[in-house]
Amino acid sequence: MAMLEFDNVEVFYGKVQALRGLSLKVEEGEIVALLGNNGAGKTTTLSTASALMNPQSGTVTFNGADISKGKPWDVVAAGLIHVPEGRRIFSTLSVHENLLLGGYLVKDRGLIQKRLKHVYELLPLLDERKAQQGGTLSGGEQQMLAIGRALIAGPKMLMLDEPSMGLAPLIVAQVMRVISDIRDEGTTVLLVEQNARAALKVTDRAYVIEEGATTLEGNAKDMIADPRIIDAYLGA
Amino acid sequence: MSPVLEVRDLEIAFGGVKAVDGLSFTANAKEIIAVIGPNGAGKTSAFNCITGFYKPTGGSVLLNGADITGKRPADIAHEGVSRTFQNLRLFHDMTVLDNVRAGMHLYGGQNFLDAIFHTPRFKRSEAHYTEEAHYWLDFVGYRGRRGVPIRNLSYGQQKQVEIARALARKAELLLLDEPAAGLNHSEKQSLLELVRRIRDLGTAVVLIEHDMGLVMEVSERIVVMNFGKEIADGTPAEVKANPAVIEAYLGKDDEDEEVPAHGDA
Amino acid sequence: MNFRKRTIGMLGIATAVLLATSACSGGLLGGGGDTGSDSGPIKIGMIVPTSGSSAPTGASMANGAKMAVDEINKAGGVLNGRMLELQIADGACDAQQAVASANKLVSSGVVISVGGYCSGATLPTLPIFNKAGVPMIIPAANSQDLVKEGLKNVFLINGTGLQQSTAALTFIKKQGYKSVALVDDNTSYSVDITTETKKQIEADGAAKVVLKTSVNAGESDYSSVVRDIMGSNADLLYWTGYYQEGGLIIDQLKKAGYTGDIMVADGSADPTLATIAGAAAEGVYATMTPTPNTIKGAEGWIADYKKAYGEDPKPYSTQSYDAVRLAAAAIKAAGNTKTDDVIAALEGIKDFKAFSGPLSFTKEHTLASGGFVILVMKDGDFQLFDDLQ
Amino acid sequence: MTIDNSTESIHTVEAEAKKRGFGAWLSSIFENKYIGLVALGIALLMPFLIATPYALNIMTTAAIFVVLAAGLNIVVGYCGLLDLGYIAFLAVGAYTAGIISKAFQLPVLFTLPAVVIMCILAGLIIGAPTLRLRSDYLAIVTLGFGEITRITANNLTITGGPSGIFGIPGFLVIGDIDFQNPVIFYYLTVIIVAGLVLAAARLGRSRLGRAWKFVKEDEDAAEAMGIHTYKVKLLAYIFGAVWGGFGGMLFASHLTAISPMSFVFLQSALVLMAVVLGGMGNMKGVVLGALAISLLPEFLRDFSSYRYLLFGILLVVVMVFRPQGFWPPKGAEAERTKAQRELAAMANGLKK
Amino acid sequence: MDQATQVIWDGLFVGSFYALIALGYSMVYGIIKLLNFAHGDIYMVGAFIGYAILTSLGGSFQSLGLFALIVVMMVSMLLTGTIGVIVEKLAYQPLRGAPRLAVLITAVGASFALEYGVAAIASPNPRGFPVRLDGDFVLVLGARVTLPQIILMLIAGVLMFALDLYIRRTSTGRAMRSISLDMKGSLLMGVNVNKVISRTFFIGSALAGAAGVMAGAYYGKIDFLMGFIIGLKAFTAAVIGGIGNIRGAMLGGLVLGLVESIGSQLVGGQWRDAFAFAVLILFLTLRPTGILGERVTERV
């Protein structure tokens, strides 16, 4: 059984259809990339998975449970954590408070402390800036904070939306390294990227979305070489 | 004859961080200039300085030789500058035609008394607005419905409407902020052709764009920015060959695949 | 198509409005006031506030009027057994509402009006009743402005601000107060009294006005005015607003250690003043027309009132009671309900037995004798202190 | 020259298209006008059905309320500026009309120029320093101005203090026709109101009206199109003020007495409610909203002390089921046939 | 000099009431950007609930004085809090995502319903509050200060301090702040936004209810329209402080109290409110975000 599964999902923004019968699967332990152009439906896919939007038709299941009519907090409680596009750091809250919010649904204080310690080890720069307001961090630091915040929630699966956006190449590389580390610790990852090559380097499998539906699916290594990718996605 | 747009040592800082730090370039009539650079390089900030949304902290912007630095956006629009926005800034509850009519605000041709009494002058000017709106929608190749609110349109159509609105201003200088973002391959091709037709109207076009293929193909000159600084300015061929550009823009060592610098340009 | 539906909807709404309005007024084409009819019940109109902050007073006035109507009807009505019919309309102490109500009463064919509490809301109703030929006996509102226009149909049965000020001055001189603070609530009625009192005190010269200021109604904290009064070292405060704020000011003033005396005008001469101010209200004087509590032999009346409405009568219950009785008397005297005859009858009234004493009108249609007396608060209720005779 | 010729030729084509008359565009325009006329017709017929002073009074009051709602709709509905002190303009208009007409014993109509000037001034005074504020702050500042206006009226001698001004002369007398007669005054009010509503609706469909809507939707984008957002907002304020002033003039004339009690915050809230309830930005909806808000409490009069309770509950219920108001702006515009578009394109081609 | 300290003390005292009510305005605004016009009426309802409890208990409670009052205040807080939540559920929640002005109308509607609902149940007559806090004053630096005043200000201070701690230290408090910054972001943290909004209404309404009971006990009079003007004042105070900002609301309340007090001294009672609003307008034109409000940088 796939961990996250979309089956023929249709989503509308008002009258505009964003997803047109999208289907995909992410197996436990995998790291999967979701590629596509601006406006192709990548972010909508993640928003649907995290129940920010509910589909008109089709089903979304996470660990076998139907979440297509669920609420965002139920999805978070189930362990599916979404790191949104643009990071959405709470700007006037401190770094520490941002992290604590990640553990909003975790009732066990000891567990939160343990995870905090782990995140501060994994991302030491956050430890240094603990008391600083989130809004004062640089773009890369904010991205790390967003990922750290998601880890406090204890994700079974992490969905990252364009983590490399607006970051200098060196920082992008760092972020990608952190993502690999997270996967190595056993967390399933769904990665949305516009930057196809960077994404394909760290992922196992990939889907290409065009106009609200998946048009290509395959092994990351094959896809790098697939000319159709260039065609469909890079628009040669 | 002075260039349509001349940017000299432009600078803008936000809380000590210089988003644009010494940008200089010119754009002439019937010329297409591209401003490129990685995300966060300061391109949009530069656009906002030129169009008056930000007050530059240094340097100057000249339009046809006249200093327009630090004027209000509306005044700069009056001077003859038109623009589009990075994330579509259309009037969503209004119709396609009304959105294009926004670009014609400066045409005038009627006052409030005309409007209240529906004078012939008013009717003439409204008819004129409508003709123009249809004309520019046709010009950008918009084929959708025109009496419906913007929110019913697809992304590509909205992009077209935004360009039509900017064109309706009949400005001497047109700034396009990422016009190709979100477009599919064929839409990009028509955009390319559209930008050329706009240039042929006699307009100076400056565009920010990520799609290298399009940039290399359409632009006469390219200005490259990184971390607020201008690192190169030249023809597409010159820029492509510039090692500083390759290093800063595409990343060091094996990060060169970061941004697809493909294409045949 | 959508548009069609809307059109139909719109027409539907319009029709509904139409039907509802015509149902309300009950008349097609020119169903104007029919003041002159000489059979069926005699309609008496009364505008009092039944919503807004003065609603309690409005209710007590309505009760007083109802009581009089019941009594008269029980005794066989007037003009050969025609019954009185009381129509009460909300004035909300708001000009616009009062005008709407006045028109409503005129439309329903009232022949005489016995309402009017807030002067500000009563003023704009004058021309409406005037034009419709409806005589007005105004029981409570007493601003000078009401009679300034010299309208023939307007009669005040409450002492005017001027008369009340005269009473206040008499009392001030009698008690020997030297410095007086005047505080109003910035409404027309209240400012009328402070302005007149100030004029009279200054003309007389026996005392000095050390403070004249206003407060805003509807608040709880009046520490600012308390400070002003304390600072003015007045030995008498004369409050001319209503009891709601009056009670608060008196309480707060006493808490701040004020040792001077306090007097209130008729708008505050209500036992509720003591409910609000508590012990602080003890010993507060009031300029007021006589009320059942202060009149010997009115105990029976009070008992009847209590029995009928389950509460004590308020000051203006009697005024409205008298207004209805006066109206009936005038109609009886006129022999019909024609405007001019009723007005003439009212002008001819001599020593009508009202609670406030024998009642007759001056040329200006105000009370010939204001009949103001001084009450004092004792054990939570006002009692007669000085009849100023 | 070519330009004129070409547009003219298009007009002839349009005229021909009109004769065929089944296009969505033409029919919708036709129905648009139709609906306004139906409403006006009903308003004009009402006195033939019910001519009691009470009915005439509440209908006149409702009509005056419609003008206020139309004026506020310019400010809130078109331009998106939240104004919680709109009643101040009614006060300025009413007091100007009342003071001048009483002092010089002039018919109220003759105070019109003064009313308009005073309202423009009031609009400038209130608008100029505050229009740069964000909407919520603008709301409280306008509320403050509304209260200041009322308090000032309450404390000045010229405005008659708390008693206000009474005995205001009639609206106009020509020979034997006294416009103060309730029926005549009702007709006069309806005609003036209809004119003002039409004018406001037409403004909304003009260049200025579009500019207001652009500013409401996206100030930055509007600026980029060369629209001076500040000037345009100030204009919305001034137009709103003038409409309020007309309302005030009718109000003073109708009641013949005005006092500060009529200009409390609650009144501002009621006008705003009419606009939102009807459908912000759509003049027809706003008229409907104004009628509902001004007539509903009258219909609820029989519930006496419960009427505001019912009124409150009704407001909540209506908004819960129809948050965009009864009749929001439609958003769609007439489109032309392809043939017309091609012709237009040709005409433009000629011009280039 | 004496007069001056008196002016300041009076201003601060009434300001602490404004502050307590302004908090509810500010919290609700911060989270759902709603000007909750019914908030002042919750204060009124609080006073009436206190009244109802005290009168139904008869005379026995009154001798207990302050302690009894605090217990009654807590019960009233619980009930007004619940009423606040119910109002939110019925009148505001169905309109989430609707145009902001639509919600404003339901707020006015709810305000009418509360006012006239109470008038219908309890009659429109003003009531004398059964328990009164009386006490002689002492002169402190020339200002008359009474024990009840100090007690009430202490209670207000404790409530505000507790709220400040709650907002700053607890996870719900953090969630409230995060929602006011970014609703969508908060959803992704697993914050049940509906629950947190309910809780915000509960706390804001409870504080207003507490203020209502306190006002009843101190001023001695309650009536069904008592919430209207103080509601407007509290709204003004919240804006002065920087709407959406908790500490700003407290500060704004005190500042408004002072401005009014000073204004009445300078320009006379009849002009006091005009003065207060003029100061407000001047202040907002100079500093559009209020005392503690965040500066909003213009973005394109």
PDB file of N, CA and C in Angstrom, chain D residues 76 82 129 133-134 136-137 140-141 143-145 147-148 151-152 155 220 265-266 272-273 276 280 306 308-309 311-312 315-316 319-320 323, chain E residues 29 95 98 100-102 105-106 108-110 112-113 116-117 120 228 235-236 239 243 270-271 273-274 277 281 284-285 288-289 296 298-299:
ATOM      1  N   VAL D  76     -17.737  53.553  -0.520  1.00  0.00           N
ATOM      2  CA  VAL D  76     -17.428  52.199  -0.060  1.00  0.00           C
ATOM      3  C   VAL D  76     -17.517  51.178  -1.192  1.00  0.00           C
ATOM      4  N   LEU D  82     -13.676  52.386   3.644  1.00  0.00           N
ATOM      5  CA  LEU D  82     -14.633  52.138   4.707  1.00  0.00           C
ATOM      6  C   LEU D  82     -14.887  53.431   5.478  1.00  0.00           C
ATOM      7  N   PRO D 129      -6.509  64.680   4.914  1.00  0.00           N
ATOM      8  CA  PRO D 129      -5.458  64.174   5.813  1.00  0.00           C
ATOM      9  C   PRO D 129      -5.527  62.681   6.059  1.00  0.00           C
ATOM     10  N   LEU D 133      -4.483  56.537   4.993  1.00  0.00           N
ATOM     11  CA  LEU D 133      -4.500  55.509   6.036  1.00  0.00           C
ATOM     12  C   LEU D 133      -5.037  54.184   5.515  1.00  0.00           C
ATOM     13  N   ARG D 134      -4.625  53.118   6.189  1.00  0.00           N
ATOM     14  CA  ARG D 134      -5.172  51.794   5.867  1.00  0.00           C
ATOM     15  C   ARG D 134      -6.651  51.758   6.232  1.00  0.00           C
ATOM     16  N   ASP D 136      -8.804  50.070   8.048  1.00  0.00           N
ATOM     17  CA  ASP D 136      -9.363  50.013   9.400  1.00  0.00           C
ATOM     18  C   ASP D 136      -9.129  51.310  10.133  1.00  0.00           C
ATOM     19  N   TYR D 137      -8.002  51.917   9.889  1.00  0.00           N
ATOM     20  CA  TYR D 137      -7.714  53.182  10.544  1.00  0.00           C
ATOM     21  C   TYR D 137      -8.569  54.267   9.934  1.00  0.00           C
ATOM     22  N   ILE D 140     -11.935  54.216  11.678  1.00  0.00           N
ATOM     23  CA  ILE D 140     -12.048  54.861  12.993  1.00  0.00           C
ATOM     24  C   ILE D 140     -11.901  56.375  12.857  1.00  0.00           C
ATOM     25  N   VAL D 141     -11.083  56.808  11.917  1.00  0.00           N
ATOM     26  CA  VAL D 141     -10.910  58.251  11.744  1.00  0.00           C
ATOM     27  C   VAL D 141     -12.192  58.885  11.203  1.00  0.00           C
ATOM     28  N   LEU D 143     -15.129  57.676  11.668  1.00  0.00           N
ATOM     29  CA  LEU D 143     -16.049  57.633  12.801  1.00  0.00           C
ATOM     30  C   LEU D 143     -15.811  58.854  13.689  1.00  0.00           C
ATOM     31  N   GLY D 144     -14.530  59.130  13.932  1.00  0.00           N
ATOM     32  CA  GLY D 144     -14.168  60.278  14.760  1.00  0.00           C
ATOM     33  C   GLY D 144     -14.672  61.586  14.158  1.00  0.00           C
ATOM     34  N   PHE D 145     -14.503  61.737  12.871  1.00  0.00           N
ATOM     35  CA  PHE D 145     -14.969  62.968  12.220  1.00  0.00           C
ATOM     36  C   PHE D 145     -16.488  63.091  12.315  1.00  0.00           C
ATOM     37  N   GLU D 147     -18.365  61.962  14.689  1.00  0.00           N
ATOM     38  CA  GLU D 147     -18.701  62.369  16.047  1.00  0.00           C
ATOM     39  C   GLU D 147     -18.344  63.830  16.279  1.00  0.00           C
ATOM     40  N   ILE D 148     -17.207  64.246  15.754  1.00  0.00           N
ATOM     41  CA  ILE D 148     -16.800  65.646  15.939  1.00  0.00           C
ATOM     42  C   ILE D 148     -17.843  66.568  15.299  1.00  0.00           C
ATOM     43  N   ILE D 151     -20.867  66.659  17.597  1.00  0.00           N
ATOM     44  CA  ILE D 151     -20.600  67.388  18.843  1.00  0.00           C
ATOM     45  C   ILE D 151     -20.517  68.888  18.560  1.00  0.00           C
ATOM     46  N   THR D 152     -19.889  69.226  17.447  1.00  0.00           N
ATOM     47  CA  THR D 152     -19.790  70.636  17.080  1.00  0.00           C
ATOM     48  C   THR D 152     -21.177  71.228  16.877  1.00  0.00           C
ATOM     49  N   ASN D 155     -22.886  72.047  20.042  1.00  0.00           N
ATOM     50  CA  ASN D 155     -22.338  73.046  20.941  1.00  0.00           C
ATOM     51  C   ASN D 155     -22.198  74.441  20.341  1.00  0.00           C
ATOM     52  N   ASP D 220      -1.774  49.433  -6.250  1.00  0.00           N
ATOM     53  CA  ASP D 220      -0.485  49.510  -6.932  1.00  0.00           C
ATOM     54  C   ASP D 220      -0.649  49.398  -8.435  1.00  0.00           C
ATOM     55  N   PHE D 265     -23.847  58.061  15.464  1.00  0.00           N
ATOM     56  CA  PHE D 265     -23.092  57.005  14.791  1.00  0.00           C
ATOM     57  C   PHE D 265     -23.991  55.910  14.216  1.00  0.00           C
ATOM     58  N   LEU D 266     -25.041  55.593  14.980  1.00  0.00           N
ATOM     59  CA  LEU D 266     -25.936  54.532  14.549  1.00  0.00           C
ATOM     60  C   LEU D 266     -26.456  54.783  13.131  1.00  0.00           C
ATOM     61  N   LEU D 272     -24.383  52.342   6.044  1.00  0.00           N
ATOM     62  CA  LEU D 272     -23.406  51.358   5.605  1.00  0.00           C
ATOM     63  C   LEU D 272     -24.070  49.991   5.437  1.00  0.00           C
ATOM     64  N   MET D 273     -24.961  49.673   6.367  1.00  0.00           N
ATOM     65  CA  MET D 273     -25.665  48.409   6.276  1.00  0.00           C
ATOM     66  C   MET D 273     -26.478  48.321   4.993  1.00  0.00           C
ATOM     67  N   VAL D 276     -24.043  47.478   2.147  1.00  0.00           N
ATOM     68  CA  VAL D 276     -23.511  46.119   2.157  1.00  0.00           C
ATOM     69  C   VAL D 276     -24.624  45.093   1.922  1.00  0.00           C
ATOM     70  N   MET D 280     -22.544  45.747  -2.357  1.00  0.00           N
ATOM     71  CA  MET D 280     -21.625  46.859  -2.571  1.00  0.00           C
ATOM     72  C   MET D 280     -21.240  47.014  -4.034  1.00  0.00           C
ATOM     73  N   TYR D 306     -39.740  44.677  20.523  1.00  0.00           N
ATOM     74  CA  TYR D 306     -38.952  43.582  19.963  1.00  0.00           C
ATOM     75  C   TYR D 306     -38.397  43.918  18.594  1.00  0.00           C
ATOM     76  N   TYR D 308     -36.195  45.959  17.312  1.00  0.00           N
ATOM     77  CA  TYR D 308     -34.758  45.992  17.036  1.00  0.00           C
ATOM     78  C   TYR D 308     -34.112  44.633  17.264  1.00  0.00           C
ATOM     79  N   LEU D 309     -34.695  43.855  18.170  1.00  0.00           N
ATOM     80  CA  LEU D 309     -34.217  42.491  18.348  1.00  0.00           C
ATOM     81  C   LEU D 309     -34.401  41.713  17.043  1.00  0.00           C
ATOM     82  N   PHE D 311     -34.874  42.963  14.058  1.00  0.00           N
ATOM     83  CA  PHE D 311     -34.064  43.614  13.029  1.00  0.00           C
ATOM     84  C   PHE D 311     -32.633  43.059  13.072  1.00  0.00           C
ATOM     85  N   GLY D 312     -32.087  43.003  14.284  1.00  0.00           N
ATOM     86  CA  GLY D 312     -30.725  42.490  14.455  1.00  0.00           C
ATOM     87  C   GLY D 312     -30.613  41.056  13.971  1.00  0.00           C
ATOM     88  N   LEU D 315     -30.759  40.804  10.216  1.00  0.00           N
ATOM     89  CA  LEU D 315     -29.503  41.200   9.576  1.00  0.00           C
ATOM     90  C   LEU D 315     -28.522  40.040   9.559  1.00  0.00           C
ATOM     91  N   VAL D 316     -28.378  39.395  10.717  1.00  0.00           N
ATOM     92  CA  VAL D 316     -27.436  38.281  10.803  1.00  0.00           C
ATOM     93  C   VAL D 316     -27.847  37.184   9.832  1.00  0.00           C
ATOM     94  N   MET D 319     -27.267  38.092   6.120  1.00  0.00           N
ATOM     95  CA  MET D 319     -25.860  38.098   5.717  1.00  0.00           C
ATOM     96  C   MET D 319     -25.266  36.694   5.713  1.00  0.00           C
ATOM     97  N   VAL D 320     -25.714  35.846   6.640  1.00  0.00           N
ATOM     98  CA  VAL D 320     -25.180  34.489   6.676  1.00  0.00           C
ATOM     99  C   VAL D 320     -25.552  33.755   5.387  1.00  0.00           C
ATOM    100  N   PRO D 323     -23.875  36.575   1.897  1.00  0.00           N
ATOM    101  CA  PRO D 323     -22.836  37.496   2.360  1.00  0.00           C
ATOM    102  C   PRO D 323     -22.481  38.567   1.329  1.00  0.00           C
TER     103      PRO D 323
ATOM    104  N   TYR E  29      -9.748  41.270  16.329  1.00  0.00           N
ATOM    105  CA  TYR E  29      -9.304  41.910  15.089  1.00  0.00           C
ATOM    106  C   TYR E  29      -8.026  41.257  14.603  1.00  0.00           C
ATOM    107  N   LEU E  95     -19.541  33.115   7.973  1.00  0.00           N
ATOM    108  CA  LEU E  95     -19.128  34.131   7.007  1.00  0.00           C
ATOM    109  C   LEU E  95     -17.621  34.170   6.816  1.00  0.00           C
ATOM    110  N   ALA E  98     -16.043  35.385   3.628  1.00  0.00           N
ATOM    111  CA  ALA E  98     -16.934  36.339   2.955  1.00  0.00           C
ATOM    112  C   ALA E  98     -16.290  37.728   3.016  1.00  0.00           C
ATOM    113  N   ARG E 100     -15.225  41.261   4.090  1.00  0.00           N
ATOM    114  CA  ARG E 100     -15.086  41.696   5.475  1.00  0.00           C
ATOM    115  C   ARG E 100     -16.239  42.573   5.918  1.00  0.00           C
ATOM    116  N   LEU E 101     -16.738  43.388   5.005  1.00  0.00           N
ATOM    117  CA  LEU E 101     -17.810  44.288   5.413  1.00  0.00           C
ATOM    118  C   LEU E 101     -19.092  43.538   5.729  1.00  0.00           C
ATOM    119  N   ALA E 102     -19.274  42.394   5.086  1.00  0.00           N
ATOM    120  CA  ALA E 102     -20.469  41.597   5.371  1.00  0.00           C
ATOM    121  C   ALA E 102     -20.459  41.185   6.832  1.00  0.00           C
ATOM    122  N   ILE E 105     -21.553  43.827   9.168  1.00  0.00           N
ATOM    123  CA  ILE E 105     -22.997  43.981   9.283  1.00  0.00           C
ATOM    124  C   ILE E 105     -23.571  42.975  10.274  1.00  0.00           C
ATOM    125  N   THR E 106     -23.093  41.725  10.189  1.00  0.00           N
ATOM    126  CA  THR E 106     -23.628  40.761  11.149  1.00  0.00           C
ATOM    127  C   THR E 106     -23.224  41.167  12.558  1.00  0.00           C
ATOM    128  N   VAL E 108     -23.014  44.246  13.663  1.00  0.00           N
ATOM    129  CA  VAL E 108     -23.978  45.254  14.083  1.00  0.00           C
ATOM    130  C   VAL E 108     -25.309  44.575  14.411  1.00  0.00           C
ATOM    131  N   GLY E 109     -25.673  43.596  13.592  1.00  0.00           N
ATOM    132  CA  GLY E 109     -26.906  42.855  13.839  1.00  0.00           C
ATOM    133  C   GLY E 109     -26.862  42.143  15.186  1.00  0.00           C
ATOM    134  N   ALA E 110     -25.738  41.493  15.464  1.00  0.00           N
ATOM    135  CA  ALA E 110     -25.592  40.799  16.743  1.00  0.00           C
ATOM    136  C   ALA E 110     -25.677  41.797  17.886  1.00  0.00           C
ATOM    137  N   PHE E 112     -27.387  44.654  17.975  1.00  0.00           N
ATOM    138  CA  PHE E 112     -28.811  44.967  18.167  1.00  0.00           C
ATOM    139  C   PHE E 112     -29.504  43.839  18.934  1.00  0.00           C
ATOM    140  N   ALA E 113     -29.238  42.613  18.477  1.00  0.00           N
ATOM    141  CA  ALA E 113     -29.927  41.465  19.063  1.00  0.00           C
ATOM    142  C   ALA E 113     -29.597  41.343  20.550  1.00  0.00           C
ATOM    143  N   TYR E 116     -31.308  44.481  22.545  1.00  0.00           N
ATOM    144  CA  TYR E 116     -32.750  44.418  22.698  1.00  0.00           C
ATOM    145  C   TYR E 116     -33.214  43.074  23.226  1.00  0.00           C
ATOM    146  N   GLY E 117     -32.354  42.058  23.105  1.00  0.00           N
ATOM    147  CA  GLY E 117     -32.645  40.794  23.764  1.00  0.00           C
ATOM    148  C   GLY E 117     -32.644  40.992  25.273  1.00  0.00           C
ATOM    149  N   ALA E 120     -35.566  42.963  26.358  1.00  0.00           N
ATOM    150  CA  ALA E 120     -36.805  42.186  26.367  1.00  0.00           C
ATOM    151  C   ALA E 120     -36.880  41.298  27.604  1.00  0.00           C
ATOM    152  N   PHE E 228     -22.756  50.420  24.580  1.00  0.00           N
ATOM    153  CA  PHE E 228     -22.584  51.021  23.258  1.00  0.00           C
ATOM    154  C   PHE E 228     -21.441  52.041  23.206  1.00  0.00           C
ATOM    155  N   PHE E 235     -12.955  50.456  21.141  1.00  0.00           N
ATOM    156  CA  PHE E 235     -12.511  50.277  19.759  1.00  0.00           C
ATOM    157  C   PHE E 235     -11.471  51.349  19.427  1.00  0.00           C
ATOM    158  N   THR E 236     -11.787  52.588  19.801  1.00  0.00           N
ATOM    159  CA  THR E 236     -10.840  53.674  19.585  1.00  0.00           C
ATOM    160  C   THR E 236      -9.523  53.392  20.309  1.00  0.00           C
ATOM    161  N   VAL E 239      -7.424  50.936  18.529  1.00  0.00           N
ATOM    162  CA  VAL E 239      -6.757  51.493  17.344  1.00  0.00           C
ATOM    163  C   VAL E 239      -5.577  52.360  17.761  1.00  0.00           C
ATOM    164  N   ILE E 243      -4.087  48.283  16.515  1.00  0.00           N
ATOM    165  CA  ILE E 243      -5.071  47.218  16.612  1.00  0.00           C
ATOM    166  C   ILE E 243      -4.445  45.870  16.249  1.00  0.00           C
ATOM    167  N   GLN E 270     -18.325  69.529  27.320  1.00  0.00           N
ATOM    168  CA  GLN E 270     -19.122  69.328  26.104  1.00  0.00           C
ATOM    169  C   GLN E 270     -18.257  69.062  24.877  1.00  0.00           C
ATOM    170  N   TRP E 271     -16.997  69.457  24.942  1.00  0.00           N
ATOM    171  CA  TRP E 271     -16.112  69.246  23.796  1.00  0.00           C
ATOM    172  C   TRP E 271     -15.172  68.061  23.996  1.00  0.00           C
ATOM    173  N   ASP E 273     -15.273  64.719  23.908  1.00  0.00           N
ATOM    174  CA  ASP E 273     -15.150  63.650  22.920  1.00  0.00           C
ATOM    175  C   ASP E 273     -14.598  64.164  21.603  1.00  0.00           C
ATOM    176  N   ALA E 274     -14.997  65.380  21.255  1.00  0.00           N
ATOM    177  CA  ALA E 274     -14.463  65.968  20.029  1.00  0.00           C
ATOM    178  C   ALA E 274     -12.948  66.100  20.160  1.00  0.00           C
ATOM    179  N   PHE E 277     -11.283  62.663  19.853  1.00  0.00           N
ATOM    180  CA  PHE E 277     -11.222  62.185  18.471  1.00  0.00           C
ATOM    181  C   PHE E 277     -10.241  63.003  17.643  1.00  0.00           C
ATOM    182  N   ILE E 281      -7.219  61.500  15.551  1.00  0.00           N
ATOM    183  CA  ILE E 281      -7.019  61.694  14.111  1.00  0.00           C
ATOM    184  C   ILE E 281      -5.629  62.242  13.843  1.00  0.00           C
ATOM    185  N   LEU E 284      -3.123  59.461  14.371  1.00  0.00           N
ATOM    186  CA  LEU E 284      -3.101  58.431  13.323  1.00  0.00           C
ATOM    187  C   LEU E 284      -2.527  58.953  12.017  1.00  0.00           C
ATOM    188  N   THR E 285      -2.739  60.251  11.763  1.00  0.00           N
ATOM    189  CA  THR E 285      -2.150  60.776  10.526  1.00  0.00           C
ATOM    190  C   THR E 285      -0.636  60.828  10.658  1.00  0.00           C
ATOM    191  N   PRO E 288       0.388  56.166  11.528  1.00  0.00           N
ATOM    192  CA  PRO E 288      -0.808  55.451  11.085  1.00  0.00           C
ATOM    193  C   PRO E 288      -0.982  54.073  11.688  1.00  0.00           C
ATOM    194  N   THR E 289       0.004  53.530  12.366  1.00  0.00           N
ATOM    195  CA  THR E 289      -0.175  52.160  12.829  1.00  0.00           C
ATOM    196  C   THR E 289      -0.446  52.084  14.316  1.00  0.00           C
ATOM    197  N   VAL E 296       3.746  48.634   8.376  1.00  0.00           N
ATOM    198  CA  VAL E 296       3.536  47.750   7.235  1.00  0.00           C
ATOM    199  C   VAL E 296       4.314  48.326   6.063  1.00  0.00           C
ATOM    200  N   GLU E 298       5.315  48.758   2.319  1.00  0.00           N
ATOM    201  CA  GLU E 298       4.572  48.596   1.074  1.00  0.00           C
ATOM    202  C   GLU E 298       5.309  47.616   0.177  1.00  0.00           C
ATOM    203  N   ARG E 299       4.566  46.649  -0.285  1.00  0.00           N
ATOM    204  CA  ARG E 299       5.211  45.694  -1.185  1.00  0.00           C
ATOM    205  C   ARG E 299       4.489  45.673  -2.510  1.00  0.00           C
TER     206      ARG E 299
END
